[in-house]
PDB file of C-alpha atoms in Angstrom:
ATOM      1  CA  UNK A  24      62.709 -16.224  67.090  1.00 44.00           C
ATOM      2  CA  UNK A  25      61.383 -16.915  63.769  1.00 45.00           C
ATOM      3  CA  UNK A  26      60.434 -13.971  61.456  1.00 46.00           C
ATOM      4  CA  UNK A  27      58.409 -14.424  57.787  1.00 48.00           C
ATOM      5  CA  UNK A  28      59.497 -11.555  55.308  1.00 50.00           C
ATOM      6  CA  UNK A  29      57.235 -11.417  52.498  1.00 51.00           C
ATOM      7  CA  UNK A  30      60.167 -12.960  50.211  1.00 49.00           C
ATOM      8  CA  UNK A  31      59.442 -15.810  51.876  1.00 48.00           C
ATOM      9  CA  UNK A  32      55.103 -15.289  52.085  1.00 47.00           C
ATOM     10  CA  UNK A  33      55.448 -15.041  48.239  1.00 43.00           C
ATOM     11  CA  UNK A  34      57.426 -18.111  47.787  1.00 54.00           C
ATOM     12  CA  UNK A  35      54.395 -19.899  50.335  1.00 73.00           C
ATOM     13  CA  UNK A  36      51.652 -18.116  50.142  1.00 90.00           C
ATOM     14  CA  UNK A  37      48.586 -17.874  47.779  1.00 95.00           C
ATOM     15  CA  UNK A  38      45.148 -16.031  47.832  1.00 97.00           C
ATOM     16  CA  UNK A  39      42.875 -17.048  45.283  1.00 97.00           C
ATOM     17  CA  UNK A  40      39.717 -14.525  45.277  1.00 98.00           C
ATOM     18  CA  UNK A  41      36.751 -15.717  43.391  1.00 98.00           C
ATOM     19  CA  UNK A  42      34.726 -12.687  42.158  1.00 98.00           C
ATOM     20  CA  UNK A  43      30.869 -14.188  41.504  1.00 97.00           C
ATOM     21  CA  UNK A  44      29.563 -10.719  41.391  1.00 96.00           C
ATOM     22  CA  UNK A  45      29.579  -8.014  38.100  1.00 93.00           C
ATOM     23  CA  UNK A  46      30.874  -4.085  38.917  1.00 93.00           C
ATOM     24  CA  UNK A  47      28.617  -1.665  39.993  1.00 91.00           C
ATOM     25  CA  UNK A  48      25.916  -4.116  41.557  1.00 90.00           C
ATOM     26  CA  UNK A  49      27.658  -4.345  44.684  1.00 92.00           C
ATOM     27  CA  UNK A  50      30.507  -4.056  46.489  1.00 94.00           C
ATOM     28  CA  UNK A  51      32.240  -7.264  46.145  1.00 97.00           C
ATOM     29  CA  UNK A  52      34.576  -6.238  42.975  1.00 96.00           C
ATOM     30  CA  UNK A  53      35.935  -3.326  45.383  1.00 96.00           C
ATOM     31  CA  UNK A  54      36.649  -5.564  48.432  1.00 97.00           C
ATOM     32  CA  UNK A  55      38.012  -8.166  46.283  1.00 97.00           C
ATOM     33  CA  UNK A  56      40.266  -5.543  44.551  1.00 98.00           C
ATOM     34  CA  UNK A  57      41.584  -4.080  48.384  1.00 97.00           C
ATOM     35  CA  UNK A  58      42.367  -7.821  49.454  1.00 98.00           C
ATOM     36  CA  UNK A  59      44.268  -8.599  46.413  1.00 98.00           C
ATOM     37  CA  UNK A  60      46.186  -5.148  47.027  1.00 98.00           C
ATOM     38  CA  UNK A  61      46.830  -5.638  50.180  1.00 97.00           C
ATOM     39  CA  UNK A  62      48.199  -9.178  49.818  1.00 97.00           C
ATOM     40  CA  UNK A  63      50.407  -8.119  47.125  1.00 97.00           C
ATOM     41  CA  UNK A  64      51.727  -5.928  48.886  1.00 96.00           C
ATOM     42  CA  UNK A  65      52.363  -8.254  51.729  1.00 95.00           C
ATOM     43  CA  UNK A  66      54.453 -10.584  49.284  1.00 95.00           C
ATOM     44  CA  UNK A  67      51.083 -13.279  48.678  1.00 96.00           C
ATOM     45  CA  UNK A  68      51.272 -14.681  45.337  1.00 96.00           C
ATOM     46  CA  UNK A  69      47.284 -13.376  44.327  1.00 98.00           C
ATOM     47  CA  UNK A  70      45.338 -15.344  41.993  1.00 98.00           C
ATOM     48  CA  UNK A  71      41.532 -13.925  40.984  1.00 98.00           C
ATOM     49  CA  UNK A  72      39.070 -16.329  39.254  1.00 98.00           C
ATOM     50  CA  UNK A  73      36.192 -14.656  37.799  1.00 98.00           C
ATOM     51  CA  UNK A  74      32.846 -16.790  37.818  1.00 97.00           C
ATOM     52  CA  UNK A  75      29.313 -15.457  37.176  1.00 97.00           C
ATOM     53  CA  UNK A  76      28.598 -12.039  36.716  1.00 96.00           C
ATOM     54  CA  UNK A  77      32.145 -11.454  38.009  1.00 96.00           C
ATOM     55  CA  UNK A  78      33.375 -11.858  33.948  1.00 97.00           C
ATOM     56  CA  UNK A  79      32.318  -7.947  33.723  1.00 96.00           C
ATOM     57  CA  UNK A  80      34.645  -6.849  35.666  1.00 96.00           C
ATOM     58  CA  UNK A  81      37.459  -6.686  33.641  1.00 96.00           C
ATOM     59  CA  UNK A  82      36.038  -5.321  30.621  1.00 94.00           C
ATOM     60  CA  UNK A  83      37.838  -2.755  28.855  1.00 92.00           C
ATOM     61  CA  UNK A  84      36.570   0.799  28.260  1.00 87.00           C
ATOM     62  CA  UNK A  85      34.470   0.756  31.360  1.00 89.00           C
ATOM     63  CA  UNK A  86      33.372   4.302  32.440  1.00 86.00           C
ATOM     64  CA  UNK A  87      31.362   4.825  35.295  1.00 87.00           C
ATOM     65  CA  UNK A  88      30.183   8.355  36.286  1.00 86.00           C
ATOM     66  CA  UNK A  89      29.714   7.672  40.159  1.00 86.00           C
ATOM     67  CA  UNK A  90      31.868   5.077  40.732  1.00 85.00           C
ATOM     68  CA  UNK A  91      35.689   4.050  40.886  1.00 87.00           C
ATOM     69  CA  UNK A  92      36.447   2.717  37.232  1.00 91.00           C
ATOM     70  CA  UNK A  93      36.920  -1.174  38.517  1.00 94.00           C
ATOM     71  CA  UNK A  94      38.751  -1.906  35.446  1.00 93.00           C
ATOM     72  CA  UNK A  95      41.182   0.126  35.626  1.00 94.00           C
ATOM     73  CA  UNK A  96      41.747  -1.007  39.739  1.00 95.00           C
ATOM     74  CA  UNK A  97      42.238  -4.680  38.144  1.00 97.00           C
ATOM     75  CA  UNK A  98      44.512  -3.266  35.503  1.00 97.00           C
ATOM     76  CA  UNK A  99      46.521  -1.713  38.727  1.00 97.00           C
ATOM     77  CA  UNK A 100      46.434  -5.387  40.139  1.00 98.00           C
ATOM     78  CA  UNK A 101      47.634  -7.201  36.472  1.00 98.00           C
ATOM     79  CA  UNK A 102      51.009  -4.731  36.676  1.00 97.00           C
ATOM     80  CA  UNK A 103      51.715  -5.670  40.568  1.00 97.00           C
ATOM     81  CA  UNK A 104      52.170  -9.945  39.207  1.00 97.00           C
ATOM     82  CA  UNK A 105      47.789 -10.138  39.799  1.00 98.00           C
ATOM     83  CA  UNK A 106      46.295 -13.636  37.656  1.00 97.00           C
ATOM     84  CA  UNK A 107      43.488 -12.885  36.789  1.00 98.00           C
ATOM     85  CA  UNK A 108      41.403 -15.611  35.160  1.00 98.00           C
ATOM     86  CA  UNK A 109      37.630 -15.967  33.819  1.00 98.00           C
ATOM     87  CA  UNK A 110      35.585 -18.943  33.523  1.00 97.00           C
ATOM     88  CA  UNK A 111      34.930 -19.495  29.543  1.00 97.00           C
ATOM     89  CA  UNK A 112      31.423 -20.818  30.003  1.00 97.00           C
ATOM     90  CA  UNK A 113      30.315 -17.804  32.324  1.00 97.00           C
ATOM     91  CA  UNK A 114      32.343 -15.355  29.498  1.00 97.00           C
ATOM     92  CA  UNK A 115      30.758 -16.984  26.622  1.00 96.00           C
ATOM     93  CA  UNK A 116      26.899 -16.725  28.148  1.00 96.00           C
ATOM     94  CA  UNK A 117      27.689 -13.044  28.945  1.00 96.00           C
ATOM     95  CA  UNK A 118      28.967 -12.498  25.208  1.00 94.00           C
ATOM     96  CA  UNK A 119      32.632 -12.674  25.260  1.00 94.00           C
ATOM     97  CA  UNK A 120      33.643 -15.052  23.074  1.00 90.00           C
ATOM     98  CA  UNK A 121      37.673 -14.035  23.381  1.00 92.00           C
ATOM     99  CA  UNK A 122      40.161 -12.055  25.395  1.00 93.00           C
ATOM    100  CA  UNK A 123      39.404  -8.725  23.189  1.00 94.00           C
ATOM    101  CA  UNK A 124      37.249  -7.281  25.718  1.00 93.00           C
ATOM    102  CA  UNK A 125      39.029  -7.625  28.100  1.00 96.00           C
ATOM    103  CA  UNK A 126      41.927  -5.565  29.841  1.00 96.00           C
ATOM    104  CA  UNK A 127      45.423  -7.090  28.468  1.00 96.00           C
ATOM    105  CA  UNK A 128      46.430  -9.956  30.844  1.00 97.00           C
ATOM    106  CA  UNK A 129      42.845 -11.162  31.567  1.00 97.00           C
ATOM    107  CA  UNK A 130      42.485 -15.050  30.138  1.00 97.00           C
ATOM    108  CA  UNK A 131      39.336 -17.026  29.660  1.00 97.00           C
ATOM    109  CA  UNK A 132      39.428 -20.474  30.822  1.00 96.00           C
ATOM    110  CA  UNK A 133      38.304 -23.535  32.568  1.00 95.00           C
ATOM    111  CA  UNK A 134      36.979 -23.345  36.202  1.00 94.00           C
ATOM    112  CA  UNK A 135      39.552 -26.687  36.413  1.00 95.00           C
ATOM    113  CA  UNK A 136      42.220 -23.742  36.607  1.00 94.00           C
ATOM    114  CA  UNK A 137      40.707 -22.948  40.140  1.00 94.00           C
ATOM    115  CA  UNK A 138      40.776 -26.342  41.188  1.00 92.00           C
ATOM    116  CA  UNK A 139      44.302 -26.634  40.245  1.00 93.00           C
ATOM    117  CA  UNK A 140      44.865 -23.116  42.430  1.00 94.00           C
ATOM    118  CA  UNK A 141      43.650 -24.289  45.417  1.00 91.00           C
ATOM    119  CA  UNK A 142      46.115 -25.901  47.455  1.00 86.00           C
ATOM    120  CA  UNK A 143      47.418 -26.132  51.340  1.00 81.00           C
ATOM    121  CA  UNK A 144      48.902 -23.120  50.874  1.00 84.00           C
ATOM    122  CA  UNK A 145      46.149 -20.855  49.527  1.00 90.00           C
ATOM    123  CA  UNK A 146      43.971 -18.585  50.962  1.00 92.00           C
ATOM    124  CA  UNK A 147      40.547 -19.090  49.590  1.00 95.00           C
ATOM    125  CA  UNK A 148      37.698 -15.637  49.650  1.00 96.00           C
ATOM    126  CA  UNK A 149      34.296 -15.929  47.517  1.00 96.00           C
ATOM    127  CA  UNK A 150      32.707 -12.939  47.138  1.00 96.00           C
ATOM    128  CA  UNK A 151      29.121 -12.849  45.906  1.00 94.00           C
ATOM    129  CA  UNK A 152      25.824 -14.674  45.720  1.00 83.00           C
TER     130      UNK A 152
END
């Protein structure tokens, strides 16, 4: 009988979320946050592209009165070994011309990245419209 331990998911397995939706709109920046969680904890190797609106979400100094502070939920997913990536074009029409808005560990760059994450091994989510 075969078992997988998540050593071995981690090693194999990848989700890639793509977030097309900003905080606070919606609900897609929370679900994508509990997936990535919950595959990290199951050993996945968790990459998050950031397309669209969804370049908000990491923004530093968020501070929502009614809501869970996103930012800091993605800066919780950057410690656990999270990518997180944002498309420069999207970032740069949105007014964030370099990383310095962002949470530490947040990178602006091509959507070829995401291309070059998706593989036979990867889990592929979009969440958004």
């Amino acid at each position: 009988m075969m078992t997988t331990t998540n050593e071995n998911l981690s090693k194999e397995q990848k989700m890639v979320i793509v977030l097309l939706a900003g905080p606070y709109i919606s609900q897609y920046a929370d679900i994508g946050y509990k997936m990535a969680k919950s595959a990290l904890n199951l050993g996945y190797q968790v990459k998050i592209f950031l397309y669209m609106d969804g370049v908000h979400i990491p923004q530093k100094d968020q501070n929502p009165r009614d809501f869970p502070n996103i930012s800091q939920n993605f800066a919780e997913l950057i410690k656990k070994g999270c990518e997180i990536k944002a498309c420069v074009r999207c970032a740069a029409a949105r007014g964030y011309i370099d990383e310095s808005n962002y949470l530490e560990g947040v990178e602006i760059t091509s959507v070829y990245d995401l291309a070059e994450w998706m593989d036979e091994n990867s889990k592929v989510v979009m969440l958004g419209s």
